């Protein structure tokens, strides 16, 4: 069970530490947390408070958002792929990287389409920022995040088409795997991509509140209404998300 500690308590902890967005299903953080749990890695967690400066955490981690992960005396990291490679180093088994080099490269590339710059999460953030920017005076926390994501009006308008393109690539890959009798995105067993997609799908079609207890005031904002995205969100992707959640995630999600 997730138990947050005060940030000051985890700085000098000798093991694995993670800062998670508290109260919201931040997909980057939920994916990292789940990867640690699949691998049986013990960790301590501190909360990132949404909308707050979190100045002490920023000074420590060098990043103005969560998750931030640190191991022992190593420098804190925040990129999704760095967190994955750290988890693989600390607990090589079960591996969440396909053994086959081609499948591994495919998995990493498609994971970038989900987690990385200009990926699904990135572009969905641009869409979520758009109403605040359209008002002419976005709140300070939105302005801060918008700067990180390079928000501009043209980018926000293009975000839906970019997300749809990524979704079609994921659908094609998943259908090819199912056609050969494998119910995972890459390789022959569960990989990090299955975990990433399950976490990030909440930005498009949130899991029921019994599984993902997003505050009611926020839930509507998570559900996508863009028809371009909705037309590309194949039912197989959502069925796959639900199964991977049941089999590999904490239920309900711990926020």
PDB file of C-alpha atoms in Angstrom:
ATOM      1  CA  UNK A   1       0.000   0.000   0.000  1.00  0.00           C
ATOM      2  CA  UNK A   2       1.300   3.426  -0.983  1.00  0.00           C
ATOM      3  CA  UNK A   3       2.239   5.559   1.995  1.00  0.00           C
ATOM      4  CA  UNK A   4       3.620   8.998   1.278  1.00  0.00           C
ATOM      5  CA  UNK A   5       6.448  10.320   3.409  1.00  0.00           C
ATOM      6  CA  UNK A   6       7.499  13.911   3.802  1.00  0.00           C
ATOM      7  CA  UNK A   7      10.027  14.848   1.133  1.00  0.00           C
ATOM      8  CA  UNK A   8      12.660  15.605   3.781  1.00  0.00           C
ATOM      9  CA  UNK A   9      12.428  11.991   4.937  1.00  0.00           C
ATOM     10  CA  UNK A  10      13.346  10.440   1.598  1.00  0.00           C
ATOM     11  CA  UNK A  11      16.261  12.630   0.479  1.00  0.00           C
ATOM     12  CA  UNK A  12      18.893  10.614   2.316  1.00  0.00           C
ATOM     13  CA  UNK A  13      17.122   7.269   2.134  1.00  0.00           C
ATOM     14  CA  UNK A  14      19.688   4.648   1.046  1.00  0.00           C
ATOM     15  CA  UNK A  15      17.434   2.882  -1.455  1.00  0.00           C
ATOM     16  CA  UNK A  16      14.953   3.632  -4.214  1.00  0.00           C
ATOM     17  CA  UNK A  17      12.921   6.833  -3.967  1.00  0.00           C
ATOM     18  CA  UNK A  18      10.177   8.235  -6.134  1.00  0.00           C
ATOM     19  CA  UNK A  19       8.253  11.497  -6.124  1.00  0.00           C
ATOM     20  CA  UNK A  20       4.709  10.978  -7.429  1.00  0.00           C
ATOM     21  CA  UNK A  21       1.929  13.409  -8.280  1.00  0.00           C
ATOM     22  CA  UNK A  22      -0.472  13.076  -5.369  1.00  0.00           C
ATOM     23  CA  UNK A  23      -4.191  12.710  -5.970  1.00  0.00           C
ATOM     24  CA  UNK A  24      -4.087  12.394  -9.769  1.00  0.00           C
ATOM     25  CA  UNK A  25      -3.244   9.431 -12.037  1.00  0.00           C
ATOM     26  CA  UNK A  26      -0.191  11.014 -13.646  1.00  0.00           C
ATOM     27  CA  UNK A  27       0.616   8.337 -16.230  1.00  0.00           C
ATOM     28  CA  UNK A  28       4.380   8.757 -16.102  1.00  0.00           C
ATOM     29  CA  UNK A  29       4.333   8.205 -12.351  1.00  0.00           C
ATOM     30  CA  UNK A  30       1.785   5.390 -12.332  1.00  0.00           C
ATOM     31  CA  UNK A  31       3.790   3.543 -14.978  1.00  0.00           C
ATOM     32  CA  UNK A  32       7.065   3.930 -13.064  1.00  0.00           C
ATOM     33  CA  UNK A  33       5.423   2.823  -9.811  1.00  0.00           C
ATOM     34  CA  UNK A  34       3.893  -0.237 -11.484  1.00  0.00           C
ATOM     35  CA  UNK A  35       7.195  -1.200 -13.112  1.00  0.00           C
ATOM     36  CA  UNK A  36       8.867  -1.122  -9.691  1.00  0.00           C
ATOM     37  CA  UNK A  37       6.085  -3.261  -8.227  1.00  0.00           C
ATOM     38  CA  UNK A  38       6.158  -5.831 -11.029  1.00  0.00           C
ATOM     39  CA  UNK A  39       9.877  -6.202 -10.395  1.00  0.00           C
ATOM     40  CA  UNK A  40       9.440  -6.462  -6.635  1.00  0.00           C
ATOM     41  CA  UNK A  41      11.501  -3.343  -5.982  1.00  0.00           C
ATOM     42  CA  UNK A  42      10.960  -1.688  -2.619  1.00  0.00           C
ATOM     43  CA  UNK A  43      10.702   2.095  -2.753  1.00  0.00           C
ATOM     44  CA  UNK A  44       9.733   5.065  -0.634  1.00  0.00           C
ATOM     45  CA  UNK A  45       7.526   7.802  -2.059  1.00  0.00           C
ATOM     46  CA  UNK A  46       7.046  11.498  -1.454  1.00  0.00           C
ATOM     47  CA  UNK A  47       4.198  13.603  -2.868  1.00  0.00           C
ATOM     48  CA  UNK A  48       4.373  16.172  -5.614  1.00  0.00           C
ATOM     49  CA  UNK A  49       1.534  18.586  -4.857  1.00  0.00           C
ATOM     50  CA  UNK A  50      -0.321  19.620  -8.041  1.00  0.00           C
ATOM     51  CA  UNK A  51      -0.432  23.347  -8.593  1.00  0.00           C
ATOM     52  CA  UNK A  52       2.223  24.059  -5.964  1.00  0.00           C
ATOM     53  CA  UNK A  53       5.822  25.218  -6.617  1.00  0.00           C
ATOM     54  CA  UNK A  54       7.318  22.162  -4.858  1.00  0.00           C
ATOM     55  CA  UNK A  55      10.506  24.214  -4.669  1.00  0.00           C
ATOM     56  CA  UNK A  56      12.498  21.817  -2.484  1.00  0.00           C
ATOM     57  CA  UNK A  57      11.795  18.903  -4.807  1.00  0.00           C
ATOM     58  CA  UNK A  58      12.709  20.962  -7.875  1.00  0.00           C
ATOM     59  CA  UNK A  59      15.996  21.992  -6.263  1.00  0.00           C
ATOM     60  CA  UNK A  60      16.802  18.357  -5.460  1.00  0.00           C
ATOM     61  CA  UNK A  61      15.617  16.696  -8.646  1.00  0.00           C
ATOM     62  CA  UNK A  62      16.311  19.416 -11.196  1.00  0.00           C
ATOM     63  CA  UNK A  63      12.878  18.966 -12.721  1.00  0.00           C
ATOM     64  CA  UNK A  64       9.656  20.939 -12.285  1.00  0.00           C
ATOM     65  CA  UNK A  65       7.351  17.937 -12.548  1.00  0.00           C
ATOM     66  CA  UNK A  66       6.987  14.374 -11.319  1.00  0.00           C
ATOM     67  CA  UNK A  67       7.879  11.554 -11.314  1.00  0.00           C
ATOM     68  CA  UNK A  68      11.433  11.973 -10.122  1.00  0.00           C
ATOM     69  CA  UNK A  69      13.347   8.837  -9.168  1.00  0.00           C
ATOM     70  CA  UNK A  70      16.627   8.355  -7.333  1.00  0.00           C
ATOM     71  CA  UNK A  71      18.620   5.279  -6.388  1.00  0.00           C
ATOM     72  CA  UNK A  72      21.114   5.259  -3.503  1.00  0.00           C
ATOM     73  CA  UNK A  73      23.642   8.065  -4.061  1.00  0.00           C
ATOM     74  CA  UNK A  74      23.002   8.358  -7.798  1.00  0.00           C
ATOM     75  CA  UNK A  75      21.701  11.551  -9.392  1.00  0.00           C
ATOM     76  CA  UNK A  76      17.886  11.853  -9.567  1.00  0.00           C
ATOM     77  CA  UNK A  77      16.350  11.016 -12.948  1.00  0.00           C
ATOM     78  CA  UNK A  78      13.009  11.874 -14.531  1.00  0.00           C
ATOM     79  CA  UNK A  79      12.904  10.615 -18.136  1.00  0.00           C
ATOM     80  CA  UNK A  80      10.677   7.588 -18.649  1.00  0.00           C
ATOM     81  CA  UNK A  81      13.350   5.560 -20.417  1.00  0.00           C
ATOM     82  CA  UNK A  82      15.981   6.324 -17.776  1.00  0.00           C
ATOM     83  CA  UNK A  83      13.579   5.124 -15.086  1.00  0.00           C
ATOM     84  CA  UNK A  84      12.909   1.940 -17.064  1.00  0.00           C
ATOM     85  CA  UNK A  85      16.607   1.193 -17.518  1.00  0.00           C
ATOM     86  CA  UNK A  86      17.246   1.812 -13.823  1.00  0.00           C
ATOM     87  CA  UNK A  87      14.511  -0.672 -12.922  1.00  0.00           C
ATOM     88  CA  UNK A  88      15.976  -3.216 -15.352  1.00  0.00           C
ATOM     89  CA  UNK A  89      19.414  -2.760 -13.798  1.00  0.00           C
ATOM     90  CA  UNK A  90      18.165  -3.135 -10.243  1.00  0.00           C
ATOM     91  CA  UNK A  91      15.924  -6.126 -11.020  1.00  0.00           C
ATOM     92  CA  UNK A  92      16.790  -7.784 -14.345  1.00  0.00           C
ATOM     93  CA  UNK A  93      13.969 -10.304 -13.899  1.00  0.00           C
ATOM     94  CA  UNK A  94      11.220 -10.221 -14.819  1.00  0.00           C
ATOM     95  CA  UNK A  95      12.482  -8.133 -17.716  1.00  0.00           C
ATOM     96  CA  UNK A  96      10.079  -5.666 -19.270  1.00  0.00           C
ATOM     97  CA  UNK A  97      12.261  -5.362 -22.376  1.00  0.00           C
ATOM     98  CA  UNK A  98      11.890  -7.989 -25.124  1.00  0.00           C
ATOM     99  CA  UNK A  99      14.964 -10.190 -25.498  1.00  0.00           C
ATOM    100  CA  UNK A 100      14.896  -9.945 -29.291  1.00  0.00           C
ATOM    101  CA  UNK A 101      16.684  -6.800 -30.478  1.00  0.00           C
ATOM    102  CA  UNK A 102      14.157  -5.983 -33.200  1.00  0.00           C
ATOM    103  CA  UNK A 103      11.213  -6.398 -30.859  1.00  0.00           C
ATOM    104  CA  UNK A 104      13.039  -4.386 -28.219  1.00  0.00           C
ATOM    105  CA  UNK A 105      13.671  -1.512 -30.619  1.00  0.00           C
ATOM    106  CA  UNK A 106      10.041  -1.629 -31.720  1.00  0.00           C
ATOM    107  CA  UNK A 107       8.867  -1.554 -28.118  1.00  0.00           C
ATOM    108  CA  UNK A 108      11.069   1.411 -27.225  1.00  0.00           C
ATOM    109  CA  UNK A 109       9.985   3.326 -30.318  1.00  0.00           C
ATOM    110  CA  UNK A 110       6.294   2.777 -29.653  1.00  0.00           C
ATOM    111  CA  UNK A 111       6.817   3.594 -25.983  1.00  0.00           C
ATOM    112  CA  UNK A 112       8.172   6.962 -27.113  1.00  0.00           C
ATOM    113  CA  UNK A 113       4.947   7.453 -29.078  1.00  0.00           C
ATOM    114  CA  UNK A 114       3.140   7.059 -25.761  1.00  0.00           C
ATOM    115  CA  UNK A 115       5.469   8.648 -23.184  1.00  0.00           C
ATOM    116  CA  UNK A 116       7.995  10.767 -25.038  1.00  0.00           C
ATOM    117  CA  UNK A 117       8.231  14.242 -26.466  1.00  0.00           C
ATOM    118  CA  UNK A 118       5.417  14.809 -28.987  1.00  0.00           C
ATOM    119  CA  UNK A 119       3.854  11.504 -27.922  1.00  0.00           C
ATOM    120  CA  UNK A 120       0.329  10.811 -26.694  1.00  0.00           C
ATOM    121  CA  UNK A 121       0.900  12.134 -23.183  1.00  0.00           C
ATOM    122  CA  UNK A 122       2.708  15.230 -24.434  1.00  0.00           C
ATOM    123  CA  UNK A 123       0.063  16.140 -26.998  1.00  0.00           C
ATOM    124  CA  UNK A 124      -2.793  15.410 -24.626  1.00  0.00           C
ATOM    125  CA  UNK A 125      -1.224  17.852 -22.189  1.00  0.00           C
ATOM    126  CA  UNK A 126      -1.236  20.523 -24.907  1.00  0.00           C
ATOM    127  CA  UNK A 127      -4.944  19.911 -25.421  1.00  0.00           C
ATOM    128  CA  UNK A 128      -5.644  20.125 -21.700  1.00  0.00           C
ATOM    129  CA  UNK A 129      -3.743  23.415 -21.431  1.00  0.00           C
ATOM    130  CA  UNK A 130      -5.599  25.010 -24.360  1.00  0.00           C
ATOM    131  CA  UNK A 131      -8.713  26.315 -22.518  1.00  0.00           C
ATOM    132  CA  UNK A 132      -6.584  28.080 -19.898  1.00  0.00           C
ATOM    133  CA  UNK A 133      -4.461  29.738 -22.575  1.00  0.00           C
ATOM    134  CA  UNK A 134      -7.562  30.683 -24.575  1.00  0.00           C
ATOM    135  CA  UNK A 135      -8.764  32.686 -21.569  1.00  0.00           C
ATOM    136  CA  UNK A 136      -5.802  35.015 -22.057  1.00  0.00           C
ATOM    137  CA  UNK A 137      -4.477  34.624 -18.520  1.00  0.00           C
ATOM    138  CA  UNK A 138      -3.555  31.027 -17.696  1.00  0.00           C
ATOM    139  CA  UNK A 139      -2.898  30.261 -14.007  1.00  0.00           C
ATOM    140  CA  UNK A 140       0.738  30.292 -12.949  1.00  0.00           C
ATOM    141  CA  UNK A 141       0.954  26.507 -12.662  1.00  0.00           C
ATOM    142  CA  UNK A 142      -0.525  26.022 -16.151  1.00  0.00           C
ATOM    143  CA  UNK A 143       1.813  28.643 -17.586  1.00  0.00           C
ATOM    144  CA  UNK A 144       4.761  26.884 -15.955  1.00  0.00           C
ATOM    145  CA  UNK A 145       3.763  23.505 -17.380  1.00  0.00           C
ATOM    146  CA  UNK A 146       2.909  25.041 -20.739  1.00  0.00           C
ATOM    147  CA  UNK A 147       6.423  26.426 -21.002  1.00  0.00           C
ATOM    148  CA  UNK A 148       7.865  22.985 -20.301  1.00  0.00           C
ATOM    149  CA  UNK A 149       5.772  21.466 -23.081  1.00  0.00           C
ATOM    150  CA  UNK A 150       6.421  24.308 -25.519  1.00  0.00           C
ATOM    151  CA  UNK A 151       2.769  25.285 -25.658  1.00  0.00           C
ATOM    152  CA  UNK A 152       1.616  27.281 -28.652  1.00  0.00           C
ATOM    153  CA  UNK A 153      -1.728  27.548 -30.391  1.00  0.00           C
ATOM    154  CA  UNK A 154      -0.641  25.751 -33.558  1.00  0.00           C
ATOM    155  CA  UNK A 155       0.818  22.867 -31.568  1.00  0.00           C
ATOM    156  CA  UNK A 156      -2.382  22.511 -29.570  1.00  0.00           C
ATOM    157  CA  UNK A 157      -4.455  22.450 -32.765  1.00  0.00           C
ATOM    158  CA  UNK A 158      -2.237  19.727 -34.253  1.00  0.00           C
ATOM    159  CA  UNK A 159      -2.238  17.617 -31.080  1.00  0.00           C
ATOM    160  CA  UNK A 160      -5.345  15.600 -31.904  1.00  0.00           C
ATOM    161  CA  UNK A 161      -4.028  14.456 -35.277  1.00  0.00           C
ATOM    162  CA  UNK A 162      -0.684  13.531 -33.730  1.00  0.00           C
ATOM    163  CA  UNK A 163      -2.364  11.465 -31.020  1.00  0.00           C
ATOM    164  CA  UNK A 164      -4.540   9.726 -33.599  1.00  0.00           C
ATOM    165  CA  UNK A 165      -1.482   8.802 -35.646  1.00  0.00           C
ATOM    166  CA  UNK A 166       0.193   7.278 -32.593  1.00  0.00           C
ATOM    167  CA  UNK A 167      -2.981   5.371 -31.714  1.00  0.00           C
ATOM    168  CA  UNK A 168      -3.172   3.884 -35.192  1.00  0.00           C
ATOM    169  CA  UNK A 169       0.426   2.705 -34.911  1.00  0.00           C
ATOM    170  CA  UNK A 170      -0.319   1.058 -31.563  1.00  0.00           C
ATOM    171  CA  UNK A 171      -3.445  -0.587 -32.960  1.00  0.00           C
ATOM    172  CA  UNK A 172      -1.604  -1.993 -35.968  1.00  0.00           C
ATOM    173  CA  UNK A 173       1.119  -3.448 -33.747  1.00  0.00           C
ATOM    174  CA  UNK A 174      -1.317  -4.935 -31.255  1.00  0.00           C
ATOM    175  CA  UNK A 175      -3.430  -6.521 -33.996  1.00  0.00           C
ATOM    176  CA  UNK A 176      -0.336  -8.059 -35.565  1.00  0.00           C
ATOM    177  CA  UNK A 177       0.597  -9.549 -32.191  1.00  0.00           C
ATOM    178  CA  UNK A 178      -2.892 -10.881 -31.534  1.00  0.00           C
ATOM    179  CA  UNK A 179      -2.921 -12.410 -35.018  1.00  0.00           C
ATOM    180  CA  UNK A 180       0.087 -14.539 -34.084  1.00  0.00           C
ATOM    181  CA  UNK A 181      -1.480 -15.542 -30.780  1.00  0.00           C
ATOM    182  CA  UNK A 182       0.424 -13.139 -28.499  1.00  0.00           C
ATOM    183  CA  UNK A 183      -1.626 -10.807 -26.295  1.00  0.00           C
ATOM    184  CA  UNK A 184       1.084  -8.222 -25.669  1.00  0.00           C
ATOM    185  CA  UNK A 185       2.434  -5.284 -27.659  1.00  0.00           C
ATOM    186  CA  UNK A 186       5.939  -6.646 -28.287  1.00  0.00           C
ATOM    187  CA  UNK A 187       7.902  -9.836 -27.781  1.00  0.00           C
ATOM    188  CA  UNK A 188       6.100 -12.786 -26.227  1.00  0.00           C
ATOM    189  CA  UNK A 189       5.341 -11.533 -22.710  1.00  0.00           C
ATOM    190  CA  UNK A 190       4.303  -8.361 -20.944  1.00  0.00           C
ATOM    191  CA  UNK A 191       6.634  -5.454 -21.667  1.00  0.00           C
ATOM    192  CA  UNK A 192       6.965  -1.888 -20.480  1.00  0.00           C
ATOM    193  CA  UNK A 193       4.854  -0.762 -23.443  1.00  0.00           C
ATOM    194  CA  UNK A 194       1.841  -2.653 -22.089  1.00  0.00           C
ATOM    195  CA  UNK A 195       2.325  -0.834 -18.790  1.00  0.00           C
ATOM    196  CA  UNK A 196       2.785   2.568 -20.430  1.00  0.00           C
ATOM    197  CA  UNK A 197      -0.296   2.246 -22.609  1.00  0.00           C
ATOM    198  CA  UNK A 198      -2.425   1.156 -19.651  1.00  0.00           C
ATOM    199  CA  UNK A 199      -1.327   4.174 -17.607  1.00  0.00           C
ATOM    200  CA  UNK A 200      -1.598   6.714 -20.424  1.00  0.00           C
ATOM    201  CA  UNK A 201      -4.989   5.525 -21.673  1.00  0.00           C
ATOM    202  CA  UNK A 202      -6.473   7.311 -18.652  1.00  0.00           C
ATOM    203  CA  UNK A 203      -5.733  10.579 -20.473  1.00  0.00           C
ATOM    204  CA  UNK A 204      -8.168   9.492 -23.185  1.00  0.00           C
ATOM    205  CA  UNK A 205     -10.698   7.145 -21.592  1.00  0.00           C
ATOM    206  CA  UNK A 206     -10.356   6.974 -17.797  1.00  0.00           C
ATOM    207  CA  UNK A 207     -10.875   3.675 -16.037  1.00  0.00           C
ATOM    208  CA  UNK A 208     -14.011   3.497 -13.849  1.00  0.00           C
ATOM    209  CA  UNK A 209     -13.722   5.363 -10.564  1.00  0.00           C
ATOM    210  CA  UNK A 210     -13.626   2.062  -8.684  1.00  0.00           C
ATOM    211  CA  UNK A 211     -10.329   1.333 -10.429  1.00  0.00           C
ATOM    212  CA  UNK A 212      -9.001   4.853 -10.907  1.00  0.00           C
ATOM    213  CA  UNK A 213     -10.370   7.227  -8.259  1.00  0.00           C
ATOM    214  CA  UNK A 214      -9.874  10.511 -10.108  1.00  0.00           C
ATOM    215  CA  UNK A 215     -11.644  13.341  -8.268  1.00  0.00           C
ATOM    216  CA  UNK A 216     -15.039  13.934  -9.889  1.00  0.00           C
ATOM    217  CA  UNK A 217     -14.128  17.545 -10.667  1.00  0.00           C
ATOM    218  CA  UNK A 218     -11.192  16.330 -12.763  1.00  0.00           C
ATOM    219  CA  UNK A 219     -12.638  13.198 -14.394  1.00  0.00           C
ATOM    220  CA  UNK A 220     -14.467  14.955 -17.219  1.00  0.00           C
ATOM    221  CA  UNK A 221     -11.275  16.758 -18.161  1.00  0.00           C
ATOM    222  CA  UNK A 222      -9.453  13.467 -18.614  1.00  0.00           C
ATOM    223  CA  UNK A 223     -12.031  11.994 -21.017  1.00  0.00           C
ATOM    224  CA  UNK A 224     -11.245  12.859 -24.623  1.00  0.00           C
ATOM    225  CA  UNK A 225     -13.917  14.512 -26.773  1.00  0.00           C
ATOM    226  CA  UNK A 226     -11.830  15.261 -29.870  1.00  0.00           C
ATOM    227  CA  UNK A 227     -13.531  13.299 -32.703  1.00  0.00           C
ATOM    228  CA  UNK A 228     -10.203  12.810 -34.495  1.00  0.00           C
ATOM    229  CA  UNK A 229      -8.823  10.973 -31.469  1.00  0.00           C
ATOM    230  CA  UNK A 230     -12.042   9.111 -30.728  1.00  0.00           C
ATOM    231  CA  UNK A 231     -12.150   7.697 -34.249  1.00  0.00           C
ATOM    232  CA  UNK A 232      -8.612   6.333 -33.843  1.00  0.00           C
ATOM    233  CA  UNK A 233      -9.164   4.839 -30.375  1.00  0.00           C
ATOM    234  CA  UNK A 234      -9.735   1.233 -31.417  1.00  0.00           C
ATOM    235  CA  UNK A 235     -11.795  -0.881 -28.976  1.00  0.00           C
ATOM    236  CA  UNK A 236      -8.965  -3.426 -28.934  1.00  0.00           C
ATOM    237  CA  UNK A 237      -6.674  -0.840 -27.346  1.00  0.00           C
ATOM    238  CA  UNK A 238      -9.144  -0.271 -24.525  1.00  0.00           C
ATOM    239  CA  UNK A 239      -9.810  -3.986 -24.053  1.00  0.00           C
ATOM    240  CA  UNK A 240      -6.060  -4.548 -23.846  1.00  0.00           C
ATOM    241  CA  UNK A 241      -5.726  -1.700 -21.335  1.00  0.00           C
ATOM    242  CA  UNK A 242      -8.392  -3.210 -19.101  1.00  0.00           C
ATOM    243  CA  UNK A 243      -6.795  -6.656 -19.118  1.00  0.00           C
ATOM    244  CA  UNK A 244      -3.285  -5.390 -18.408  1.00  0.00           C
ATOM    245  CA  UNK A 245      -4.674  -3.272 -15.579  1.00  0.00           C
ATOM    246  CA  UNK A 246      -6.399  -6.271 -14.005  1.00  0.00           C
ATOM    247  CA  UNK A 247      -3.309  -8.453 -14.315  1.00  0.00           C
ATOM    248  CA  UNK A 248      -0.462  -6.071 -13.451  1.00  0.00           C
ATOM    249  CA  UNK A 249      -1.620  -2.889 -11.670  1.00  0.00           C
ATOM    250  CA  UNK A 250      -2.674  -2.147  -8.121  1.00  0.00           C
ATOM    251  CA  UNK A 251      -6.463  -2.117  -8.084  1.00  0.00           C
ATOM    252  CA  UNK A 252      -7.587   0.535  -7.390  1.00  0.00           C
ATOM    253  CA  UNK A 253      -4.763   2.786  -8.536  1.00  0.00           C
ATOM    254  CA  UNK A 254      -2.986   4.389  -5.610  1.00  0.00           C
ATOM    255  CA  UNK A 255      -2.983   8.144  -6.033  1.00  0.00           C
TER     256      UNK A 255
END
